[in-house]
Each structure stands twice: as C-alpha cells, then as structure tokens.
JSON list of C-alpha atoms in Angstrom, two decimals:
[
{"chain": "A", "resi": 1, "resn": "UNK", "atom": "CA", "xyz": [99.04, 53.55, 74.92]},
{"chain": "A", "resi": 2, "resn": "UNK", "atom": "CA", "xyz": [100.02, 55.69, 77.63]},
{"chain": "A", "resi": 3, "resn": "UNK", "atom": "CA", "xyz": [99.42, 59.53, 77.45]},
{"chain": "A", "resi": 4, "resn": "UNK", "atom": "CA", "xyz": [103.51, 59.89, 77.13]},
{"chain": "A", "resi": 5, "resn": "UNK", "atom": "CA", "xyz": [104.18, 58.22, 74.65]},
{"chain": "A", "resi": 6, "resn": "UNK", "atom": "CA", "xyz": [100.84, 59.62, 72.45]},
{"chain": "A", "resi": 7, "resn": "UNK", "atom": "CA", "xyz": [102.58, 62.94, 73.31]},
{"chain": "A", "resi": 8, "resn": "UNK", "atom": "CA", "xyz": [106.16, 61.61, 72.45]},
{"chain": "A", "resi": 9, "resn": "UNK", "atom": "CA", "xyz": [104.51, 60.90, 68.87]},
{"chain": "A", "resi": 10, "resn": "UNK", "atom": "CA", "xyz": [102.81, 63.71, 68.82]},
{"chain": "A", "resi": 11, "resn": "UNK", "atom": "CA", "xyz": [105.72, 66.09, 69.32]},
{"chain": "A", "resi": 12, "resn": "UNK", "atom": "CA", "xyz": [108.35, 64.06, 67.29]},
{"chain": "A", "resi": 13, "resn": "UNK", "atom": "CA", "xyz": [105.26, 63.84, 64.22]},
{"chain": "A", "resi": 14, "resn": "UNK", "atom": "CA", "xyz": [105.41, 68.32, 64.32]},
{"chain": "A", "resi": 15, "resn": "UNK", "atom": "CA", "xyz": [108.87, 68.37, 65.13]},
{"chain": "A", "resi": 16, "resn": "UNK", "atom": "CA", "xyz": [109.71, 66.35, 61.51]},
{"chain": "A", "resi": 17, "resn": "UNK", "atom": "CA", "xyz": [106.90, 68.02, 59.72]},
{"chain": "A", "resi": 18, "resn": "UNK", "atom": "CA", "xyz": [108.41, 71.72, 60.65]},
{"chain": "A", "resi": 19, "resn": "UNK", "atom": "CA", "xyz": [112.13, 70.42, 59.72]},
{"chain": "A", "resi": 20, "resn": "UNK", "atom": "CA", "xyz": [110.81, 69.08, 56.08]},
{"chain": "A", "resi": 21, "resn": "UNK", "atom": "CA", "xyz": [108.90, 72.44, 55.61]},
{"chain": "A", "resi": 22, "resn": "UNK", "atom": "CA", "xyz": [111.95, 73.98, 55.44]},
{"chain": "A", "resi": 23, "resn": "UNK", "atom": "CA", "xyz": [113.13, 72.51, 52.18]},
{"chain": "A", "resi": 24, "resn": "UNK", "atom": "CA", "xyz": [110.52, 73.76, 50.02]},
{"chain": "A", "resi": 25, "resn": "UNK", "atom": "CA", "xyz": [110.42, 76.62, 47.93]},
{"chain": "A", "resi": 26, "resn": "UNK", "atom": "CA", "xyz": [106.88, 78.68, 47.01]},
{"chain": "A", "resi": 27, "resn": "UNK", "atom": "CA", "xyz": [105.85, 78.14, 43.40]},
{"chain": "A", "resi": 28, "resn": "UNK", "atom": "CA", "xyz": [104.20, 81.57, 42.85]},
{"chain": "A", "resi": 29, "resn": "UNK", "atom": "CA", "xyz": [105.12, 85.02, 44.14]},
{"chain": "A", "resi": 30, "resn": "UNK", "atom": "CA", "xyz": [109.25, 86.75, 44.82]},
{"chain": "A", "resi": 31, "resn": "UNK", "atom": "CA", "xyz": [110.74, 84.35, 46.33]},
{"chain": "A", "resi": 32, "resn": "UNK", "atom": "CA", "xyz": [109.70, 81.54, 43.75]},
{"chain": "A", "resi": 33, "resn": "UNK", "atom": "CA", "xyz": [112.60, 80.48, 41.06]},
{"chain": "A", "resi": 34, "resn": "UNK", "atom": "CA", "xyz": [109.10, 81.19, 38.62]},
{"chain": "A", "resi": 35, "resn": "UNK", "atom": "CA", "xyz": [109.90, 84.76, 39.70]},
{"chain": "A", "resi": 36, "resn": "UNK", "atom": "CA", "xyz": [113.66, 84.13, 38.43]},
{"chain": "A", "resi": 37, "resn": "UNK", "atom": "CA", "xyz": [112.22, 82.58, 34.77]},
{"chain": "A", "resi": 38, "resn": "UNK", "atom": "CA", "xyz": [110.52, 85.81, 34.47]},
{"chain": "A", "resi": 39, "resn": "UNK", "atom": "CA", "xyz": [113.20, 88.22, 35.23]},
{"chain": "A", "resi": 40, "resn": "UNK", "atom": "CA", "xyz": [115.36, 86.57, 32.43]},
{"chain": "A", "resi": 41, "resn": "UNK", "atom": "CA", "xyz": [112.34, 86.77, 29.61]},
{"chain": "A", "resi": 42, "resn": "UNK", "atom": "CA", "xyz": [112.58, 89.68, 26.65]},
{"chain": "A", "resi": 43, "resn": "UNK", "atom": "CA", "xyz": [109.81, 90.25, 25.14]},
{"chain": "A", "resi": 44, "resn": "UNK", "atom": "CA", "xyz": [109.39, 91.24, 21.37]},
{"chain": "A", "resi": 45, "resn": "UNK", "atom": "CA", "xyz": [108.82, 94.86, 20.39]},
{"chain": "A", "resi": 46, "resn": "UNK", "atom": "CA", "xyz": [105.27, 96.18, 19.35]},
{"chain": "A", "resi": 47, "resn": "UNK", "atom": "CA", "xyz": [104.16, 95.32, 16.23]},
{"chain": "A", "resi": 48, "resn": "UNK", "atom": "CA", "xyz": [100.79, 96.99, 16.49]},
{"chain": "A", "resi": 49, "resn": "UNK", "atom": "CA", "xyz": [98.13, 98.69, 19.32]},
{"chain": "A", "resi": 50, "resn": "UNK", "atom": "CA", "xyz": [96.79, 95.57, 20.32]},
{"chain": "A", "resi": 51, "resn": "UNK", "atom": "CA", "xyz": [100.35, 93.75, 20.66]},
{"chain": "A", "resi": 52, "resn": "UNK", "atom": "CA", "xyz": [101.35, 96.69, 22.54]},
{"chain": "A", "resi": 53, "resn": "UNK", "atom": "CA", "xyz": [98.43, 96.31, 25.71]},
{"chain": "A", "resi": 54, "resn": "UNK", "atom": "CA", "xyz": [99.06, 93.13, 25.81]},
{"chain": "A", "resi": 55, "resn": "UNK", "atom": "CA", "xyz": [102.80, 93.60, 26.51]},
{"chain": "A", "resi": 56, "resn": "UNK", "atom": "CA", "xyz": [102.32, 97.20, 28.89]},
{"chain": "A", "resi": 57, "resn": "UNK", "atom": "CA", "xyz": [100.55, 94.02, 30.88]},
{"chain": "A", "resi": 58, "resn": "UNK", "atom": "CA", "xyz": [103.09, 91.59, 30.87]},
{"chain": "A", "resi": 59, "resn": "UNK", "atom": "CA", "xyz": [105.69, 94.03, 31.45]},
{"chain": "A", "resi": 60, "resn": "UNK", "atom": "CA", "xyz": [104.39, 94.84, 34.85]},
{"chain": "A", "resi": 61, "resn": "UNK", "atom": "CA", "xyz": [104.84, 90.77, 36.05]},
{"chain": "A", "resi": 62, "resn": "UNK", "atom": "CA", "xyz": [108.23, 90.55, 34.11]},
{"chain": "A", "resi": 63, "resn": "UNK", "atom": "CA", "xyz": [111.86, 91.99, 34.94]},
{"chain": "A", "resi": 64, "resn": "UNK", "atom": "CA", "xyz": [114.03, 93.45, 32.61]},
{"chain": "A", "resi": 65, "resn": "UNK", "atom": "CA", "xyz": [112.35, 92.41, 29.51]},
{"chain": "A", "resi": 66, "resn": "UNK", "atom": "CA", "xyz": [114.43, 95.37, 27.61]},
{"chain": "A", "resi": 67, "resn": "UNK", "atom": "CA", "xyz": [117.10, 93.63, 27.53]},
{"chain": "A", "resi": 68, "resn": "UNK", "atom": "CA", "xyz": [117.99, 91.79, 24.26]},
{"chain": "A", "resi": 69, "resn": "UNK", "atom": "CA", "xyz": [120.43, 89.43, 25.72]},
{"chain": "A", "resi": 70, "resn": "UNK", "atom": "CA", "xyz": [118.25, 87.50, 28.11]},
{"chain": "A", "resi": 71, "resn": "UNK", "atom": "CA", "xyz": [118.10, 83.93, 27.88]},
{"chain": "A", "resi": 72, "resn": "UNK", "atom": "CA", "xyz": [114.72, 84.16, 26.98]},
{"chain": "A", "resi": 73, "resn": "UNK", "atom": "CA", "xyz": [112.40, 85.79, 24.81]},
{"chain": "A", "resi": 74, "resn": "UNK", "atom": "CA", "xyz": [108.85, 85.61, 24.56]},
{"chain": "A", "resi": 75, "resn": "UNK", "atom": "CA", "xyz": [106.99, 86.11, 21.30]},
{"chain": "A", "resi": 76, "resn": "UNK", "atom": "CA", "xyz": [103.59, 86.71, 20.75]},
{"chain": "A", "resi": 77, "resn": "UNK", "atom": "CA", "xyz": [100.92, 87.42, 18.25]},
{"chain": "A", "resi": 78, "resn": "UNK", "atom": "CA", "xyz": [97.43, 88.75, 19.14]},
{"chain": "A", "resi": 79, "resn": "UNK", "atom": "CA", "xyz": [94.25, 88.08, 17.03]},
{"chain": "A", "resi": 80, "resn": "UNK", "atom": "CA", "xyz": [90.64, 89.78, 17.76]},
{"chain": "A", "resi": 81, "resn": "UNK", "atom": "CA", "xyz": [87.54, 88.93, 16.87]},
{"chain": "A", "resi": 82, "resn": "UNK", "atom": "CA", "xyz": [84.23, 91.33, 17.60]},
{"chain": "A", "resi": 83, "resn": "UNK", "atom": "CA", "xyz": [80.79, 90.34, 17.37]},
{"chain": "A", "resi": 84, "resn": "UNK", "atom": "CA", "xyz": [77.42, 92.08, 17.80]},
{"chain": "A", "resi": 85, "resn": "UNK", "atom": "CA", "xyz": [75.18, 90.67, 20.38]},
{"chain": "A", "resi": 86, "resn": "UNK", "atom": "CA", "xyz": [71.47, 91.43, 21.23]},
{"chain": "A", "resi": 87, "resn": "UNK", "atom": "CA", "xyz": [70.04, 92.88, 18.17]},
{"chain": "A", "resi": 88, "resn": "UNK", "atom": "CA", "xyz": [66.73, 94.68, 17.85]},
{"chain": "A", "resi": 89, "resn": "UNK", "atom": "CA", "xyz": [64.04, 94.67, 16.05]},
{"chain": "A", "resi": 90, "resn": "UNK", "atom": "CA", "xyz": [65.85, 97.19, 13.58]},
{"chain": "A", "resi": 91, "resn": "UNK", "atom": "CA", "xyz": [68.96, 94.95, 13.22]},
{"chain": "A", "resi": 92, "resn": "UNK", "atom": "CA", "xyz": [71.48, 97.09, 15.55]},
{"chain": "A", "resi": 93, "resn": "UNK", "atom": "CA", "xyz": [73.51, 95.73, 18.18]},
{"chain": "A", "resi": 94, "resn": "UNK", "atom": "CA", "xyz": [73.02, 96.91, 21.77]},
{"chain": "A", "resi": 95, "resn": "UNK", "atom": "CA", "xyz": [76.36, 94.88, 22.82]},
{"chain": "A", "resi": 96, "resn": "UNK", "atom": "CA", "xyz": [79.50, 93.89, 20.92]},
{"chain": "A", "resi": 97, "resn": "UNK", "atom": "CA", "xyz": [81.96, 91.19, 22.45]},
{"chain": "A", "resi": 98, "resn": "UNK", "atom": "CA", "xyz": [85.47, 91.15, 21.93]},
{"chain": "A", "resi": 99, "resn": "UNK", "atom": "CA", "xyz": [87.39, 87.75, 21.33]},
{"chain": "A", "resi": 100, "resn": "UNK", "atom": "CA", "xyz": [90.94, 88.14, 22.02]},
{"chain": "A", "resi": 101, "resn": "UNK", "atom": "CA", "xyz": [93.32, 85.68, 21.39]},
{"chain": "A", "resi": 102, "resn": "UNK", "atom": "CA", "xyz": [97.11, 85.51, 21.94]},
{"chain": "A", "resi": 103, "resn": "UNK", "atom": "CA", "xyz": [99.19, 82.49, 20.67]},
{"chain": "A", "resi": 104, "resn": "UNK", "atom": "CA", "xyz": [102.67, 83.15, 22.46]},
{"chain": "A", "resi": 105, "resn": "UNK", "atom": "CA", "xyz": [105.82, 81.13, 22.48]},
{"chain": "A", "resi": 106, "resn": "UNK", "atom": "CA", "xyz": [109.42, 81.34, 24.86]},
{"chain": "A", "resi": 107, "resn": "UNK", "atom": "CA", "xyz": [112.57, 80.34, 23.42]},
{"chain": "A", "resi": 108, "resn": "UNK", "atom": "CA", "xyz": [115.98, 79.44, 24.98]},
{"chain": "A", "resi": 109, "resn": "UNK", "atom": "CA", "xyz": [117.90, 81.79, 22.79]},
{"chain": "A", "resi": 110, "resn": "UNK", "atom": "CA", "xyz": [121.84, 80.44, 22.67]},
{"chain": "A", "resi": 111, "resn": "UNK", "atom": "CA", "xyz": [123.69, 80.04, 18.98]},
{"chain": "A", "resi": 112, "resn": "UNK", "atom": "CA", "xyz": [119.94, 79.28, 17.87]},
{"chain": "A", "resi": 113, "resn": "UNK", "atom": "CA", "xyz": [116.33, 79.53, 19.09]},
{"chain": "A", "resi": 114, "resn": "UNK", "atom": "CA", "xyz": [115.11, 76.47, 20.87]},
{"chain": "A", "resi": 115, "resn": "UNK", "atom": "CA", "xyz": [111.14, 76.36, 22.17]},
{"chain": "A", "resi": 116, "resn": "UNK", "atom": "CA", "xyz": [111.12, 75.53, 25.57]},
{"chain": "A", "resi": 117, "resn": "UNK", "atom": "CA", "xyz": [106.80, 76.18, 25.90]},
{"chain": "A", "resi": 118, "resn": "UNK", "atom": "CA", "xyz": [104.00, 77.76, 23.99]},
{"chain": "A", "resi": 119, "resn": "UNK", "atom": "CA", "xyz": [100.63, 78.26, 25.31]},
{"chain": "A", "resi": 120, "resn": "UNK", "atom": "CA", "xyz": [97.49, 80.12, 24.03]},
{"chain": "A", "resi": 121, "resn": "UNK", "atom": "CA", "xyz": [95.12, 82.65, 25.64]},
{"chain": "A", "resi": 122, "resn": "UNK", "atom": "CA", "xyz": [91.51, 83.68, 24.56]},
{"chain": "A", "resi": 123, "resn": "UNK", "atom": "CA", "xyz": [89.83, 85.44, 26.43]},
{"chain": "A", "resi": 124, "resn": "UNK", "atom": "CA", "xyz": [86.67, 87.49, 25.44]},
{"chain": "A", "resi": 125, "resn": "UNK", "atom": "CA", "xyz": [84.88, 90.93, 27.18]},
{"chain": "A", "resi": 126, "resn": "UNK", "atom": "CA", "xyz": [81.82, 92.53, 26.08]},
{"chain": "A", "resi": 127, "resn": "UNK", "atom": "CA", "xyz": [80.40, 95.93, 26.11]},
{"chain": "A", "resi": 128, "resn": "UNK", "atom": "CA", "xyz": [77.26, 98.01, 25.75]},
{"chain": "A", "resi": 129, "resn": "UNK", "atom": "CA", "xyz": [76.86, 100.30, 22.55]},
{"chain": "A", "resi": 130, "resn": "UNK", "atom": "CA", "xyz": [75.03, 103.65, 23.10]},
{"chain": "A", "resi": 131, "resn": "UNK", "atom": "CA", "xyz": [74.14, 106.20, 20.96]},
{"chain": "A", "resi": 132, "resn": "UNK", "atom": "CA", "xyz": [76.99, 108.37, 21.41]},
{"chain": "A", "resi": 133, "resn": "UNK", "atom": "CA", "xyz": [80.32, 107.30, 19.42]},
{"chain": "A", "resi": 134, "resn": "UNK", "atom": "CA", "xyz": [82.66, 109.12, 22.02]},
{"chain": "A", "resi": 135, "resn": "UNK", "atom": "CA", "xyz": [81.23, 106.28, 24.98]},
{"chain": "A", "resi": 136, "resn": "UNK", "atom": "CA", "xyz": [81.05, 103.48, 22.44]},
{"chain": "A", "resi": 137, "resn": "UNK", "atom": "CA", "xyz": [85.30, 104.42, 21.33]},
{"chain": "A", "resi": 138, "resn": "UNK", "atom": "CA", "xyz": [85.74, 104.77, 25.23]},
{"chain": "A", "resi": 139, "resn": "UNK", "atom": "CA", "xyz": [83.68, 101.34, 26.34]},
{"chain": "A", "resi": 140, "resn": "UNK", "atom": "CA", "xyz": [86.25, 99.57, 23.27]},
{"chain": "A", "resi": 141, "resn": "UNK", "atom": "CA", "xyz": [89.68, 100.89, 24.80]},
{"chain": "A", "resi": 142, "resn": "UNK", "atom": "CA", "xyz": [88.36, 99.78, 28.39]},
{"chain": "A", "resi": 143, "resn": "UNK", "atom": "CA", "xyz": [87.43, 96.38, 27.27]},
{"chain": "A", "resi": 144, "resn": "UNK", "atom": "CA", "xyz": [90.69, 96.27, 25.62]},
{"chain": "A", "resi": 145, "resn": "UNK", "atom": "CA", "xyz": [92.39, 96.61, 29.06]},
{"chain": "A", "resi": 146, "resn": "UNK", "atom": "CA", "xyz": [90.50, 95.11, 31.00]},
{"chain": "A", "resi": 147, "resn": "UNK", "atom": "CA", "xyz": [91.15, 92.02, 28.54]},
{"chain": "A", "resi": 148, "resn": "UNK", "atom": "CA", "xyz": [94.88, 92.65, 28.05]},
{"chain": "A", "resi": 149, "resn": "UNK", "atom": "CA", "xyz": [95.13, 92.59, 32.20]},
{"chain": "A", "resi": 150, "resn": "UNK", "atom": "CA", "xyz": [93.13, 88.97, 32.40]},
{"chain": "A", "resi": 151, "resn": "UNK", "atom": "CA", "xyz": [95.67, 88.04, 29.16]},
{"chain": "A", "resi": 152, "resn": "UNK", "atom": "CA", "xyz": [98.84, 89.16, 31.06]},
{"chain": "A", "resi": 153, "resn": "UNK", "atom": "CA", "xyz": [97.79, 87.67, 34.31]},
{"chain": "A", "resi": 154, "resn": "UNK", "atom": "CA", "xyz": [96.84, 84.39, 32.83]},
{"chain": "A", "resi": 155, "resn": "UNK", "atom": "CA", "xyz": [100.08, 84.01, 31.15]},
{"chain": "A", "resi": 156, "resn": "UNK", "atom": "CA", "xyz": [102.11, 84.48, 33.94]},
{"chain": "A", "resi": 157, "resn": "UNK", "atom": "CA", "xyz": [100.27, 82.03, 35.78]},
{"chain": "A", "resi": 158, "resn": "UNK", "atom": "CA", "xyz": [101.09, 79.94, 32.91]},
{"chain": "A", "resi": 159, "resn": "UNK", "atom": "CA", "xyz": [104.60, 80.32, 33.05]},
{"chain": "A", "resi": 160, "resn": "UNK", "atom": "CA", "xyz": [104.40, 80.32, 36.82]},
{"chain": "A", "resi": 161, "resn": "UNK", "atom": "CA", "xyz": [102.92, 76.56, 36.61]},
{"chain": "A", "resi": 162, "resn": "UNK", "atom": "CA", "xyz": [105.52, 75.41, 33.87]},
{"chain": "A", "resi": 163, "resn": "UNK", "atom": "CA", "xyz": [108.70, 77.52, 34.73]},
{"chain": "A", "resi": 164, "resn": "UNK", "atom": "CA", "xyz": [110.77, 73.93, 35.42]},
{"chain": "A", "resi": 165, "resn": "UNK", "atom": "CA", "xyz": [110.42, 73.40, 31.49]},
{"chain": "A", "resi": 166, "resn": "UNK", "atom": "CA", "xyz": [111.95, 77.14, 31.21]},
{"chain": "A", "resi": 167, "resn": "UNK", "atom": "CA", "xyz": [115.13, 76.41, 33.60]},
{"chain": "A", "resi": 168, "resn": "UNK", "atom": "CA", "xyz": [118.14, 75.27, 32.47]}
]
C-alpha cells in the first residue's frame, strides 16, 4: 500500500468516527435524559429522622421533588441495624457499626400506580465509642450522614444506569 492511500484510510476512518460521535448522548451528568428521569421524581414525605437524611440526600441529585404531580414518585423505607464490635475483657464495645438499609421503589403515577424499578441499598459505617456520651451521640449523627450521602449517591447511580426503564 502506498503512503496515500494508508493516509486516505486513515483520515476517512477519524473523519466517520467524529461524525458518529455526534449522535450519542452522555449517560450520567446534565446533559443526560437520566438527569431528565430525575427532575420528574417526587419523593414521599418524612416519615421519621432516619427517612428524613436519607431524602435531605437525595434531594440534592433530584429536581423538583416537591411537586406532587410529577410523573414519578419514589418511595422508600429505611431499616437500621447497630452492632457492637471489639469487646473487652469487661464486655463493652469500643466500636458500634451501623447497618443501614433502604428498600425503595419508583412508580409511573397516571389513573393508578405502576412500578417501573425497585432496587435496595445497604450500606453499613462504623464508629468508635468513648467514654464521653456527648462524642459517642455526635460520632452516631456523623455516621448517619456520612451513610445517608453513600445511600443517596448510590441510588442515583442506580437510577442513572436504569433510567430507560423509567422513560415513557
């Protein structure tokens, strides 16, 4: 083959590859039709504290998740589970872990409510007890968050991956 026409291939091979680039649309991020799913979700009210981190979190992927008449709505309920780790020789714990685990489901709400996904989250944190009850109450509501920010981020991902089952 002659140098030409290797660079005649060459060119016509990025020229094609550039033109079919154009077509696609991101999966993830704002300009992804993911980021339209989310926009159109409502989420449930707060039934209790630990349904309530979990949906500050999802709140800050989502859109207008206020409003009732979405096509959408994501519901949710959270169970925990804590567990003393590391004992001693006087049978306290000098960690706990906390289990979190949030079973959630979206409907396509119309005249009725049809599931269009559910998934399930768990996701666990652990912290170190001390003697004072002030830092073991503030090492709980930081685990808490930290958890409820892995839960909100891993559901959105979730729905990111699986938003074409969400579309109409």
């Amino acid at each position: 083959m002659s140098f030409y026409k290797i660079k005649y291939i060459l060119l016509s091979l990025i020229i094609l590859s550039t033109i079919s680039a154009c077509s696609f649309n991101p999966m993830y991020g704002d300009n992804s039709n993911s980021k339209y799913v989310m926009d159109n979700i409502y989420i449930d009210e707060p039934v209790d504290r630990n349904h309530q981190i979990v949906r500050n979190e999802l709140i800050k992927y989502f859109g207008n998740v206020e409003n009732k008449n979405n096509p959408l709505q994501l519901i949710f309920e959270t169970s925990i589970n804590k567990k003393s780790l590391l004992l001693d020789s006087s049978g306290e714990a000098k960690r706990m872990q906390i289990e979190f685990e949030v079973n959630y489901s979206i409907f396509k709400v119309g005249e009725y409510k049809e599931l269009a996904y559910s998934n399930t989250v768990n996701v666990f944190n652990t912290y170190t007890l001390s003697i004072s009850e002030y830092n073991n109450s503030r090492a709980e509501i930081k685990t808490y968050d930290l958890i409820a920010k892995e839960i909100g981020s891993i559901i959105v991902n979730q729905i990111s991956m699986n938003y074409l089952q969400l579309m109409d």
